[in-house]
PDB file of C-alpha atoms in Angstrom:
ATOM      1  CA  MET D   1      91.452  80.122 122.248  1.00 93.00           C
ATOM      2  CA  ILE D   2      90.638  78.516 119.542  1.00 93.00           C
ATOM      3  CA  ILE D   3      88.719  75.533 120.288  1.00 92.00           C
ATOM      4  CA  GLU D   4      86.448  78.610 122.332  1.00 93.00           C
ATOM      5  CA  ARG D   5      86.674  80.251 119.425  1.00 93.00           C
ATOM      6  CA  ALA D   6      85.144  77.275 117.374  1.00 92.00           C
ATOM      7  CA  ALA D   7      82.675  76.318 119.917  1.00 90.00           C
ATOM      8  CA  HIS D   8      81.037  80.070 119.431  1.00 92.00           C
ATOM      9  CA  PHE D   9      80.961  79.564 115.635  1.00 92.00           C
ATOM     10  CA  GLY D  10      79.466  75.573 116.536  1.00 93.00           C
ATOM     11  CA  VAL D  11      82.185  73.787 114.944  1.00 92.00           C
ATOM     12  CA  PRO D  12      82.761  70.766 115.672  1.00 92.00           C
ATOM     13  CA  VAL D  13      85.616  70.203 117.816  1.00 92.00           C
ATOM     14  CA  ILE D  14      87.122  66.717 117.542  1.00 90.00           C
ATOM     15  CA  GLU D  15      90.293  65.980 120.446  1.00 89.00           C
ATOM     16  CA  LEU D  16      92.884  63.431 118.691  1.00 87.00           C
ATOM     17  CA  PRO D  17      94.635  61.161 121.065  1.00 82.00           C
ATOM     18  CA  ASN D  18      97.751  61.670 119.563  1.00 77.00           C
ATOM     19  CA  ASP D  19      99.795  63.862 117.889  1.00 71.00           C
ATOM     20  CA  ARG D  20      99.183  62.992 114.031  1.00 74.00           C
ATOM     21  CA  VAL D  21      96.364  64.310 112.060  1.00 74.00           C
ATOM     22  CA  VAL D  22      94.895  60.520 110.316  1.00 72.00           C
ATOM     23  CA  TRP D  23      93.161  61.866 107.655  1.00 73.00           C
ATOM     24  CA  GLN D  24      90.602  58.883 105.964  1.00 72.00           C
ATOM     25  CA  PRO D  25      89.038  60.499 103.166  1.00 70.00           C
ATOM     26  CA  PRO D  26      85.707  59.407 101.191  1.00 70.00           C
ATOM     27  CA  SER D  27      86.346  57.534  98.463  1.00 74.00           C
ATOM     28  CA  GLU D  28      84.350  59.535  95.887  1.00 77.00           C
ATOM     29  CA  PRO D  29      87.805  62.348  95.263  1.00 76.00           C
ATOM     30  CA  HIS D  30      85.434  65.061  94.767  1.00 78.00           C
ATOM     31  CA  THR D  31      84.118  64.772  98.211  1.00 83.00           C
ATOM     32  CA  ALA D  32      87.291  63.475  99.848  1.00 84.00           C
ATOM     33  CA  TYR D  33      88.559  67.210  98.248  1.00 87.00           C
ATOM     34  CA  ALA D  34      85.277  68.956 100.077  1.00 88.00           C
ATOM     35  CA  ASP D  35      85.533  67.577 103.542  1.00 89.00           C
ATOM     36  CA  ALA D  36      89.736  67.905 103.443  1.00 90.00           C
ATOM     37  CA  LYS D  37      88.827  72.222 102.804  1.00 92.00           C
ATOM     38  CA  ALA D  38      86.516  72.487 105.525  1.00 92.00           C
ATOM     39  CA  THR D  39      88.630  70.969 107.881  1.00 92.00           C
ATOM     40  CA  LEU D  40      90.694  72.921 110.146  1.00 94.00           C
ATOM     41  CA  ALA D  41      93.455  71.350 112.085  1.00 93.00           C
ATOM     42  CA  VAL D  42      95.087  72.803 115.058  1.00 94.00           C
ATOM     43  CA  VAL D  43      98.796  71.697 115.107  1.00 93.00           C
ATOM     44  CA  VAL D  44     102.133  72.928 116.778  1.00 93.00           C
ATOM     45  CA  ALA D  45     104.226  74.178 113.793  1.00 93.00           C
ATOM     46  CA  PRO D  46     107.107  72.011 113.325  1.00 90.00           C
ATOM     47  CA  PRO D  47     110.496  73.326 114.338  1.00 93.00           C
ATOM     48  CA  SER D  48     111.275  74.138 110.370  1.00 93.00           C
ATOM     49  CA  LYS D  49     108.998  76.699 110.695  1.00 93.00           C
ATOM     50  CA  LEU D  50     110.575  78.680 113.269  1.00 96.00           C
ATOM     51  CA  LYS D  51     113.642  78.897 110.661  1.00 97.00           C
ATOM     52  CA  LEU D  52     112.736  81.431 108.216  1.00 97.00           C
ATOM     53  CA  GLU D  53     113.141  82.248 105.115  1.00 96.00           C
ATOM     54  CA  PRO D  54     113.501  84.631 102.773  1.00 97.00           C
ATOM     55  CA  ILE D  55     110.922  85.740 100.305  1.00 96.00           C
ATOM     56  CA  ALA D  56     112.036  87.667  97.328  1.00 95.00           C
ATOM     57  CA  PRO D  57     110.468  89.781  95.866  1.00 96.00           C
ATOM     58  CA  SER D  58     107.812  90.265  98.681  1.00 97.00           C
ATOM     59  CA  ALA D  59     109.922  90.555 101.796  1.00 98.00           C
ATOM     60  CA  ASP D  60     112.743  89.752 104.009  1.00 98.00           C
ATOM     61  CA  TRP D  61     111.122  86.991 105.576  1.00 98.00           C
ATOM     62  CA  ARG D  62     108.145  84.244 105.215  1.00 97.00           C
ATOM     63  CA  VAL D  63     106.525  84.111 108.949  1.00 97.00           C
ATOM     64  CA  ASP D  64     103.665  81.127 108.480  1.00 96.00           C
ATOM     65  CA  LEU D  65     100.427  81.328 111.235  1.00 96.00           C
ATOM     66  CA  ALA D  66      99.213  78.238 108.872  1.00 96.00           C
ATOM     67  CA  ALA D  67      99.517  75.984 105.665  1.00 94.00           C
ATOM     68  CA  GLY D  68      96.796  75.492 103.439  1.00 93.00           C
ATOM     69  CA  CYS D  69      93.697  77.448 102.735  1.00 93.00           C
ATOM     70  CA  PRO D  70      89.648  77.301 102.787  1.00 93.00           C
ATOM     71  CA  ALA D  71      89.405  79.085  99.409  1.00 95.00           C
ATOM     72  CA  HIS D  72      89.143  77.521  96.047  1.00 94.00           C
ATOM     73  CA  CYS D  73      90.798  79.158  93.426  1.00 94.00           C
ATOM     74  CA  SER D  74      91.312  76.906  90.368  1.00 93.00           C
ATOM     75  CA  TYR D  75      95.026  78.451  89.818  1.00 93.00           C
ATOM     76  CA  CYS D  76      96.129  77.900  93.413  1.00 92.00           C
ATOM     77  CA  TYR D  77      99.854  78.199  93.355  1.00 81.00           C
ATOM     78  CA  LEU D  78      99.691  76.063  96.655  1.00 79.00           C
ATOM     79  CA  ALA D  79      98.294  73.230  95.185  1.00 82.00           C
ATOM     80  CA  GLY D  80     102.044  71.421  93.982  1.00 75.00           C
ATOM     81  CA  SER D  81     103.675  72.627  97.458  1.00 78.00           C
ATOM     82  CA  LEU D  82     101.361  71.262  99.569  1.00 75.00           C
ATOM     83  CA  LYS D  83     101.660  67.546 100.288  1.00 77.00           C
ATOM     84  CA  GLY D  84      98.583  65.237 101.299  1.00 78.00           C
ATOM     85  CA  PRO D  85      94.650  65.945 100.726  1.00 84.00           C
ATOM     86  CA  PRO D  86      94.354  69.982 101.083  1.00 90.00           C
ATOM     87  CA  ILE D  87      93.555  70.192 105.137  1.00 92.00           C
ATOM     88  CA  THR D  88      93.945  73.696 106.808  1.00 94.00           C
ATOM     89  CA  ARG D  89      96.486  73.620 109.405  1.00 94.00           C
ATOM     90  CA  ALA D  90      97.013  76.646 112.154  1.00 96.00           C
ATOM     91  CA  TYR D  91      99.756  76.887 114.392  1.00 96.00           C
ATOM     92  CA  ALA D  92      98.431  76.831 118.150  1.00 95.00           C
ATOM     93  CA  ASN D  93     102.545  77.726 119.340  1.00 96.00           C
ATOM     94  CA  LEU D  94     101.998  81.150 117.983  1.00 96.00           C
ATOM     95  CA  ASP D  95     104.059  82.632 121.301  1.00 97.00           C
ATOM     96  CA  GLU D  96     106.648  80.444 120.112  1.00 97.00           C
ATOM     97  CA  ILE D  97     106.627  82.011 116.398  1.00 97.00           C
ATOM     98  CA  LEU D  98     106.609  85.294 118.007  1.00 98.00           C
ATOM     99  CA  GLY D  99     109.652  84.634 119.919  1.00 97.00           C
ATOM    100  CA  VAL D 100     112.091  83.851 117.167  1.00 98.00           C
ATOM    101  CA  LEU D 101     111.498  87.357 115.048  1.00 98.00           C
ATOM    102  CA  PRO D 102     113.976  89.622 116.988  1.00 98.00           C
ATOM    103  CA  GLN D 103     116.996  87.421 116.104  1.00 97.00           C
ATOM    104  CA  TYR D 104     115.543  88.322 112.482  1.00 98.00           C
ATOM    105  CA  MET D 105     115.544  92.198 112.064  1.00 98.00           C
ATOM    106  CA  ASP D 106     118.098  93.409 110.518  1.00 97.00           C
ATOM    107  CA  GLU D 107     118.863  90.383 109.161  1.00 97.00           C
ATOM    108  CA  GLY D 108     117.221  91.296 105.960  1.00 97.00           C
ATOM    109  CA  THR D 109     118.640  90.503 102.521  1.00 97.00           C
ATOM    110  CA  VAL D 110     115.753  90.666 100.315  1.00 98.00           C
ATOM    111  CA  THR D 111     113.383  94.663 100.777  1.00 98.00           C
ATOM    112  CA  SER D 112     116.101  95.645 103.144  1.00 98.00           C
ATOM    113  CA  ARG D 113     118.967  96.014 100.635  1.00 96.00           C
ATOM    114  CA  SER D 114     116.454  97.769  97.745  1.00 96.00           C
ATOM    115  CA  ALA D 115     117.076 101.356  97.823  1.00 95.00           C
ATOM    116  CA  ALA D 116     113.145 101.639  96.808  1.00 95.00           C
ATOM    117  CA  ARG D 117     112.443  99.777  99.736  1.00 97.00           C
ATOM    118  CA  ALA D 118     114.634  99.996 102.635  1.00 97.00           C
ATOM    119  CA  HIS D 119     112.582 102.709 104.324  1.00 96.00           C
ATOM    120  CA  GLU D 120     109.641  99.747 105.387  1.00 97.00           C
ATOM    121  CA  GLY D 121     112.544  98.219 107.689  1.00 98.00           C
ATOM    122  CA  THR D 122     113.003  94.715 108.175  1.00 98.00           C
ATOM    123  CA  THR D 123     110.078  92.859 106.649  1.00 98.00           C
ATOM    124  CA  PHE D 124     108.046  89.330 107.327  1.00 98.00           C
ATOM    125  CA  GLU D 125     105.713  88.217 105.697  1.00 98.00           C
ATOM    126  CA  ALA D 126     102.520  86.476 106.987  1.00 97.00           C
ATOM    127  CA  SER D 127     101.608  83.184 105.758  1.00 87.00           C
ATOM    128  CA  CYS D 128     102.144  82.838 102.015  1.00 87.00           C
ATOM    129  CA  TYR D 129     100.708  79.410 102.282  1.00 88.00           C
ATOM    130  CA  THR D 130      97.582  80.390 103.032  1.00 94.00           C
ATOM    131  CA  ASP D 131      95.098  83.205 103.865  1.00 97.00           C
ATOM    132  CA  PRO D 132      95.708  84.491 107.108  1.00 97.00           C
ATOM    133  CA  LEU D 133      92.530  86.977 107.304  1.00 98.00           C
ATOM    134  CA  ALA D 134      90.090  83.936 106.235  1.00 97.00           C
ATOM    135  CA  LEU D 135      91.402  82.206 109.279  1.00 97.00           C
ATOM    136  CA  GLU D 136      91.058  85.023 111.345  1.00 97.00           C
ATOM    137  CA  PRO D 137      87.615  84.428 112.998  1.00 95.00           C
ATOM    138  CA  MET D 138      89.113  81.404 114.456  1.00 95.00           C
ATOM    139  CA  THR D 139      92.301  82.184 114.916  1.00 96.00           C
ATOM    140  CA  GLY D 140      92.842  85.620 115.950  1.00 97.00           C
ATOM    141  CA  SER D 141      96.306  84.724 114.965  1.00 97.00           C
ATOM    142  CA  LEU D 142      96.841  87.245 112.674  1.00 98.00           C
ATOM    143  CA  SER D 143      95.055  90.338 115.182  1.00 98.00           C
ATOM    144  CA  ARG D 144      98.017  89.146 117.855  1.00 98.00           C
ATOM    145  CA  MET D 145     100.957  89.279 115.482  1.00 98.00           C
ATOM    146  CA  ILE D 146      99.416  92.992 114.052  1.00 98.00           C
ATOM    147  CA  ASP D 147      99.711  93.853 118.426  1.00 98.00           C
ATOM    148  CA  TRP D 148     103.278  92.159 118.338  1.00 98.00           C
ATOM    149  CA  PHE D 149     104.927  94.779 115.225  1.00 98.00           C
ATOM    150  CA  GLY D 150     102.754  97.798 116.386  1.00 98.00           C
ATOM    151  CA  ARG D 151     104.641  97.268 120.101  1.00 97.00           C
ATOM    152  CA  SER D 152     107.917  96.444 118.438  1.00 97.00           C
ATOM    153  CA  ASP D 153     110.596  99.411 118.631  1.00 96.00           C
ATOM    154  CA  ALA D 154     112.405  97.550 115.631  1.00 97.00           C
ATOM    155  CA  ALA D 155     112.118  99.486 112.104  1.00 97.00           C
ATOM    156  CA  THR D 156     109.952  96.683 110.684  1.00 98.00           C
ATOM    157  CA  GLN D 157     107.032  95.822 108.653  1.00 98.00           C
ATOM    158  CA  LEU D 158     104.338  92.927 108.816  1.00 98.00           C
ATOM    159  CA  ARG D 159     102.960  92.130 105.263  1.00 98.00           C
ATOM    160  CA  PHE D 160      99.730  90.199 104.365  1.00 98.00           C
ATOM    161  CA  THR D 161      97.762  89.485 101.476  1.00 98.00           C
ATOM    162  CA  SER D 162      94.087  88.268 101.632  1.00 98.00           C
ATOM    163  CA  LYS D 163      91.314  87.525  98.751  1.00 98.00           C
ATOM    164  CA  PHE D 164      88.660  88.309 101.975  1.00 98.00           C
ATOM    165  CA  ALA D 165      87.194  91.101 103.667  1.00 98.00           C
ATOM    166  CA  ASP D 166      86.830  90.763 107.465  1.00 97.00           C
ATOM    167  CA  VAL D 167      88.673  93.437 108.590  1.00 98.00           C
ATOM    168  CA  GLU D 168      86.281  94.245 111.244  1.00 98.00           C
ATOM    169  CA  PRO D 169      88.899  92.722 114.243  1.00 97.00           C
ATOM    170  CA  LEU D 170      91.879  94.963 112.841  1.00 98.00           C
ATOM    171  CA  LEU D 171      90.716  98.357 112.446  1.00 98.00           C
ATOM    172  CA  ALA D 172      90.990  99.256 116.144  1.00 97.00           C
ATOM    173  CA  LEU D 173      94.353  97.556 116.749  1.00 98.00           C
ATOM    174  CA  ASP D 174      97.216  99.619 117.781  1.00 97.00           C
ATOM    175  CA  HIS D 175      99.195  98.539 114.989  1.00 98.00           C
ATOM    176  CA  GLY D 176     101.598 101.623 114.607  1.00 97.00           C
ATOM    177  CA  GLY D 177     101.275 102.158 111.033  1.00 97.00           C
ATOM    178  CA  LYS D 178     103.575  98.679 110.447  1.00 98.00           C
ATOM    179  CA  THR D 179     101.635  96.411 108.863  1.00 98.00           C
ATOM    180  CA  ARG D 180     100.676  96.787 105.157  1.00 98.00           C
ATOM    181  CA  MET D 181      97.514  94.582 104.120  1.00 98.00           C
ATOM    182  CA  ARG D 182      97.360  94.236 100.085  1.00 98.00           C
ATOM    183  CA  ALA D 183      93.974  93.134  98.621  1.00 98.00           C
ATOM    184  CA  SER D 184      94.508  90.180  95.961  1.00 98.00           C
ATOM    185  CA  ILE D 185      92.120  90.897  93.404  1.00 98.00           C
ATOM    186  CA  ASN D 186      91.607  90.176  89.598  1.00 97.00           C
ATOM    187  CA  PRO D 187      88.455  91.038  87.028  1.00 97.00           C
ATOM    188  CA  LYS D 188      84.837  90.417  87.534  1.00 94.00           C
ATOM    189  CA  ARG D 189      84.905  87.936  84.741  1.00 92.00           C
ATOM    190  CA  TYR D 190      87.709  85.693  85.987  1.00 93.00           C
ATOM    191  CA  ALA D 191      85.882  85.171  89.345  1.00 91.00           C
ATOM    192  CA  ARG D 192      84.804  81.801  88.642  1.00 91.00           C
ATOM    193  CA  PHE D 193      88.099  80.872  89.293  1.00 95.00           C
ATOM    194  CA  GLU D 194      88.330  81.956  92.799  1.00 95.00           C
ATOM    195  CA  GLY D 195      85.492  80.495  94.266  1.00 94.00           C
ATOM    196  CA  GLY D 196      84.674  80.742  98.335  1.00 95.00           C
ATOM    197  CA  THR D 197      86.398  84.178  98.622  1.00 97.00           C
ATOM    198  CA  ALA D 198      84.918  87.356  98.825  1.00 97.00           C
ATOM    199  CA  PRO D 199      83.760  89.505  95.722  1.00 97.00           C
ATOM    200  CA  VAL D 200      86.653  92.234  94.242  1.00 97.00           C
ATOM    201  CA  ALA D 201      84.461  95.002  95.406  1.00 97.00           C
ATOM    202  CA  GLN D 202      83.879  93.922  98.814  1.00 98.00           C
ATOM    203  CA  ARG D 203      88.073  93.334  99.229  1.00 98.00           C
ATOM    204  CA  LEU D 204      88.466  96.657  97.963  1.00 98.00           C
ATOM    205  CA  ILE D 205      86.054  98.243 100.459  1.00 98.00           C
ATOM    206  CA  ALA D 206      87.807  96.363 103.399  1.00 98.00           C
ATOM    207  CA  LEU D 207      91.371  97.404 101.692  1.00 98.00           C
ATOM    208  CA  ARG D 208      90.081 101.624 102.058  1.00 98.00           C
ATOM    209  CA  ARG D 209      88.708 100.998 105.382  1.00 98.00           C
ATOM    210  CA  MET D 210      92.136  99.572 106.319  1.00 98.00           C
ATOM    211  CA  SER D 211      93.390 102.683 104.834  1.00 98.00           C
ATOM    212  CA  ASP D 212      91.279 105.105 106.830  1.00 98.00           C
ATOM    213  CA  ALA D 213      92.325 102.760 109.883  1.00 98.00           C
ATOM    214  CA  GLY D 214      95.967 104.398 108.969  1.00 97.00           C
ATOM    215  CA  TYR D 215      96.817 101.181 108.069  1.00 98.00           C
ATOM    216  CA  PRO D 216      99.643 101.320 104.705  1.00 98.00           C
ATOM    217  CA  VAL D 217      97.592  98.970 101.587  1.00 98.00           C
ATOM    218  CA  GLY D 218      98.854  97.451  98.583  1.00 98.00           C
ATOM    219  CA  LEU D 219      96.749  95.619  95.459  1.00 98.00           C
ATOM    220  CA  THR D 220      98.296  92.554  94.909  1.00 98.00           C
ATOM    221  CA  ILE D 221      97.014  91.714  90.794  1.00 98.00           C
ATOM    222  CA  ALA D 222      97.783  87.670  90.957  1.00 96.00           C
ATOM    223  CA  PRO D 223      97.385  86.170  89.001  1.00 96.00           C
ATOM    224  CA  ILE D 224      97.909  88.242  85.653  1.00 97.00           C
ATOM    225  CA  ILE D 225      95.737  85.864  82.884  1.00 96.00           C
ATOM    226  CA  VAL D 226      96.032  86.383  79.557  1.00 95.00           C
ATOM    227  CA  ALA D 227      92.982  85.662  77.658  1.00 93.00           C
ATOM    228  CA  ASP D 228      90.726  87.074  74.728  1.00 93.00           C
ATOM    229  CA  GLY D 229      89.848  91.081  76.046  1.00 96.00           C
ATOM    230  CA  TRP D 230      92.107  90.963  79.087  1.00 97.00           C
ATOM    231  CA  GLU D 231      92.999  94.669  79.113  1.00 97.00           C
ATOM    232  CA  ASP D 232      89.661  95.585  78.969  1.00 97.00           C
ATOM    233  CA  ALA D 233      89.278  93.047  82.059  1.00 97.00           C
ATOM    234  CA  TYR D 234      92.399  94.662  83.650  1.00 98.00           C
ATOM    235  CA  GLY D 235      91.577  98.369  82.729  1.00 98.00           C
ATOM    236  CA  ALA D 236      87.995  97.867  84.430  1.00 98.00           C
ATOM    237  CA  LEU D 237      90.162  96.396  87.541  1.00 98.00           C
ATOM    238  CA  LEU D 238      92.026  98.797  87.676  1.00 98.00           C
ATOM    239  CA  ALA D 239      89.384 101.799  87.310  1.00 98.00           C
ATOM    240  CA  GLU D 240      87.653 100.415  90.401  1.00 98.00           C
ATOM    241  CA  ALA D 241      90.884 100.241  92.423  1.00 98.00           C
ATOM    242  CA  ALA D 242      90.977 103.509  91.362  1.00 98.00           C
ATOM    243  CA  ALA D 243      87.539 104.792  92.489  1.00 98.00           C
ATOM    244  CA  LEU D 244      87.977 103.601  95.851  1.00 97.00           C
ATOM    245  CA  LEU D 245      92.024 104.270  96.405  1.00 98.00           C
ATOM    246  CA  ARG D 246      92.925 107.301  94.178  1.00 95.00           C
ATOM    247  CA  ASP D 247      93.344 109.262  96.681  1.00 95.00           C
ATOM    248  CA  THR D 248      95.235 106.899  99.217  1.00 94.00           C
ATOM    249  CA  ALA D 249      99.088 108.534 100.479  1.00 87.00           C
ATOM    250  CA  ASP D 250     100.937 104.906 101.212  1.00 95.00           C
ATOM    251  CA  LEU D 251      99.181 102.105  98.370  1.00 98.00           C
ATOM    252  CA  THR D 252     101.687  99.649  96.661  1.00 98.00           C
ATOM    253  CA  ILE D 253     101.030  97.729  93.846  1.00 98.00           C
ATOM    254  CA  GLU D 254     102.262  94.607  93.055  1.00 98.00           C
ATOM    255  CA  LEU D 255     101.836  92.508  89.606  1.00 98.00           C
ATOM    256  CA  ILE D 256     102.199  89.098  89.392  1.00 97.00           C
ATOM    257  CA  THR D 257     101.961  86.813  86.247  1.00 97.00           C
ATOM    258  CA  HIS D 258     100.171  83.177  86.437  1.00 96.00           C
ATOM    259  CA  ARG D 259     102.357  80.708  86.010  1.00 93.00           C
ATOM    260  CA  PHE D 260     102.314  76.967  87.248  1.00 92.00           C
ATOM    261  CA  THR D 261     104.084  73.668  87.504  1.00 89.00           C
ATOM    262  CA  PRO D 262     104.174  70.259  86.134  1.00 88.00           C
ATOM    263  CA  GLY D 263     102.911  69.055  89.464  1.00 87.00           C
ATOM    264  CA  SER D 264     100.510  72.375  90.687  1.00 90.00           C
ATOM    265  CA  LYS D 265      98.626  72.032  87.194  1.00 91.00           C
ATOM    266  CA  ALA D 266      98.318  67.906  87.712  1.00 89.00           C
ATOM    267  CA  VAL D 267      97.117  68.585  91.458  1.00 88.00           C
ATOM    268  CA  LEU D 268      94.406  71.467  90.025  1.00 91.00           C
ATOM    269  CA  ASP D 269      93.276  69.314  87.418  1.00 89.00           C
ATOM    270  CA  GLY D 270      91.934  66.673  89.755  1.00 87.00           C
ATOM    271  CA  TRP D 271      90.722  69.557  91.877  1.00 87.00           C
ATOM    272  CA  TYR D 272      89.175  71.296  89.178  1.00 89.00           C
ATOM    273  CA  PRO D 273      88.047  69.074  86.870  1.00 87.00           C
ATOM    274  CA  GLY D 274      85.813  71.654  85.066  1.00 83.00           C
ATOM    275  CA  SER D 275      87.293  74.886  84.978  1.00 89.00           C
ATOM    276  CA  ALA D 276      88.053  76.979  82.141  1.00 90.00           C
ATOM    277  CA  LEU D 277      91.260  78.353  82.868  1.00 92.00           C
ATOM    278  CA  ASP D 278      94.279  77.698  80.334  1.00 92.00           C
ATOM    279  CA  MET D 279      97.204  75.566  81.830  1.00 91.00           C
ATOM    280  CA  THR D 280      98.212  74.517  78.058  1.00 89.00           C
ATOM    281  CA  GLN D 281     101.802  75.618  76.364  1.00 85.00           C
ATOM    282  CA  ASN D 282      99.674  78.471  74.585  1.00 86.00           C
ATOM    283  CA  ASP D 283     102.408  81.582  74.817  1.00 91.00           C
ATOM    284  CA  ARG D 284     104.274  79.588  77.606  1.00 94.00           C
ATOM    285  CA  VAL D 285     107.892  78.602  78.141  1.00 94.00           C
ATOM    286  CA  THR D 286     109.534  76.907  80.797  1.00 93.00           C
ATOM    287  CA  LYS D 287     111.381  78.428  83.288  1.00 91.00           C
ATOM    288  CA  ARG D 288     113.744  76.733  85.870  1.00 85.00           C
ATOM    289  CA  THR D 289     114.137  77.983  89.459  1.00 77.00           C
ATOM    290  CA  LYS D 290     116.519  78.453  91.593  1.00 73.00           C
ATOM    291  CA  PHE D 291     115.675  75.089  93.634  1.00 71.00           C
ATOM    292  CA  GLY D 292     116.016  72.845  90.333  1.00 76.00           C
ATOM    293  CA  THR D 293     112.480  72.784  89.666  1.00 81.00           C
ATOM    294  CA  GLU D 294     110.143  73.695  86.523  1.00 89.00           C
ATOM    295  CA  LYS D 295     107.107  76.568  86.262  1.00 91.00           C
ATOM    296  CA  GLN D 296     104.965  77.792  83.196  1.00 93.00           C
ATOM    297  CA  VAL D 297     105.641  81.032  82.394  1.00 95.00           C
ATOM    298  CA  TYR D 298     103.942  83.405  79.581  1.00 96.00           C
ATOM    299  CA  ASP D 299     106.883  83.799  77.027  1.00 96.00           C
ATOM    300  CA  THR D 300     109.049  87.246  76.484  1.00 96.00           C
ATOM    301  CA  GLU D 301     107.242  88.286  73.697  1.00 97.00           C
ATOM    302  CA  THR D 302     103.912  88.204  76.012  1.00 97.00           C
ATOM    303  CA  MET D 303     105.643  89.558  79.376  1.00 97.00           C
ATOM    304  CA  LYS D 304     106.528  92.265  77.307  1.00 97.00           C
ATOM    305  CA  ARG D 305     103.458  93.428  76.356  1.00 97.00           C
ATOM    306  CA  LEU D 306     101.767  93.132  79.809  1.00 98.00           C
ATOM    307  CA  ARG D 307     104.439  94.634  81.462  1.00 98.00           C
ATOM    308  CA  GLY D 308     104.465  97.728  79.127  1.00 98.00           C
ATOM    309  CA  TRP D 309     100.694  97.497  79.326  1.00 98.00           C
ATOM    310  CA  PHE D 310     100.423  97.492  83.565  1.00 98.00           C
ATOM    311  CA  THR D 311     103.163  99.965  83.678  1.00 97.00           C
ATOM    312  CA  ALA D 312     101.724 102.409  81.735  1.00 98.00           C
ATOM    313  CA  GLU D 313      97.969 101.855  82.934  1.00 98.00           C
ATOM    314  CA  THR D 314      98.928 101.715  86.625  1.00 98.00           C
ATOM    315  CA  ALA D 315     100.673 104.830  86.281  1.00 97.00           C
ATOM    316  CA  ARG D 316      97.516 106.619  85.081  1.00 98.00           C
ATOM    317  CA  VAL D 317      95.186 105.473  86.701  1.00 98.00           C
ATOM    318  CA  LEU D 318      96.428 105.283  90.190  1.00 98.00           C
ATOM    319  CA  PRO D 319      99.307 108.111  90.190  1.00 96.00           C
ATOM    320  CA  LEU D 320     100.032 108.235  93.324  1.00 96.00           C
ATOM    321  CA  ALA D 321     100.714 104.409  94.283  1.00 97.00           C
ATOM    322  CA  ARG D 322     103.852 102.196  93.947  1.00 97.00           C
ATOM    323  CA  VAL D 323     104.804  99.452  92.150  1.00 97.00           C
ATOM    324  CA  LEU D 324     106.803  97.306  94.045  1.00 97.00           C
ATOM    325  CA  TYR D 325     108.001  94.401  91.548  1.00 97.00           C
ATOM    326  CA  TRP D 326     106.546  92.827  87.975  1.00 97.00           C
ATOM    327  CA  THR D 327     107.101  88.979  88.013  1.00 95.00           C
TER     328      THR D 327
END
């Protein structure tokens, strides 16, 4: 099906003689990066992808449709997580991926154990290592997954977040209210950090269209960036969101501050050498993860100031929305 879609769009298709994606990048680093970002490898998800893992605080389980993303975000958290050139790999064995989901129903330990979110049922985050809506025109995988959850008899919810806006293929699906789309948004003044994505205004319109089609929806404000005038910037962003979504009955908000690891910083500095994004030690502290790795997050004073402001402003501007978490 993916090959047929690629042919429809006039995309060149190269069938490999074996089961390995061997990348021979150009010698010029920027060209190599651009070529990799423009490449979609259709592969079989390895067995490890069929063993789902919790993804706190978002969902009980993470289920991957792909790995890698065609967007060009200079703060990309994937940079330190994916190995090799930034090729996007879409998983073709979708039936096999869907086939493992029933064994994870009623087994969640993240949202299922939260008094505030247990009503969502067992939650599944679709592809935190890619933007599934960005790939949807080529793969159709997100539509298949939404349809699967819509037909499920289990108490469950599929969740996905996106910086893209082409939701037309999703609007008429029989989703049963079991899929929540969230738009990942940031102020206009930070748009230069989000190359190759849909403008925020279009993302918000897409979210409104999804809400009108009966989907529960949400805002993922991420990554929250501290820079001169951030209060005015995020105030304007919340006002823009409220203009379209203030009366939305089922709207959630997720608040995620900017963070990076030494590994992701090194990769991003190579990918985007001219970026103005601040990844210095200013207002930062080192935090150790449960896996023993280190990441740079805003210090306690900065976090307290950010959280206080966002808590007050989201309640004032979007009073019907539920803030799911702050991190």
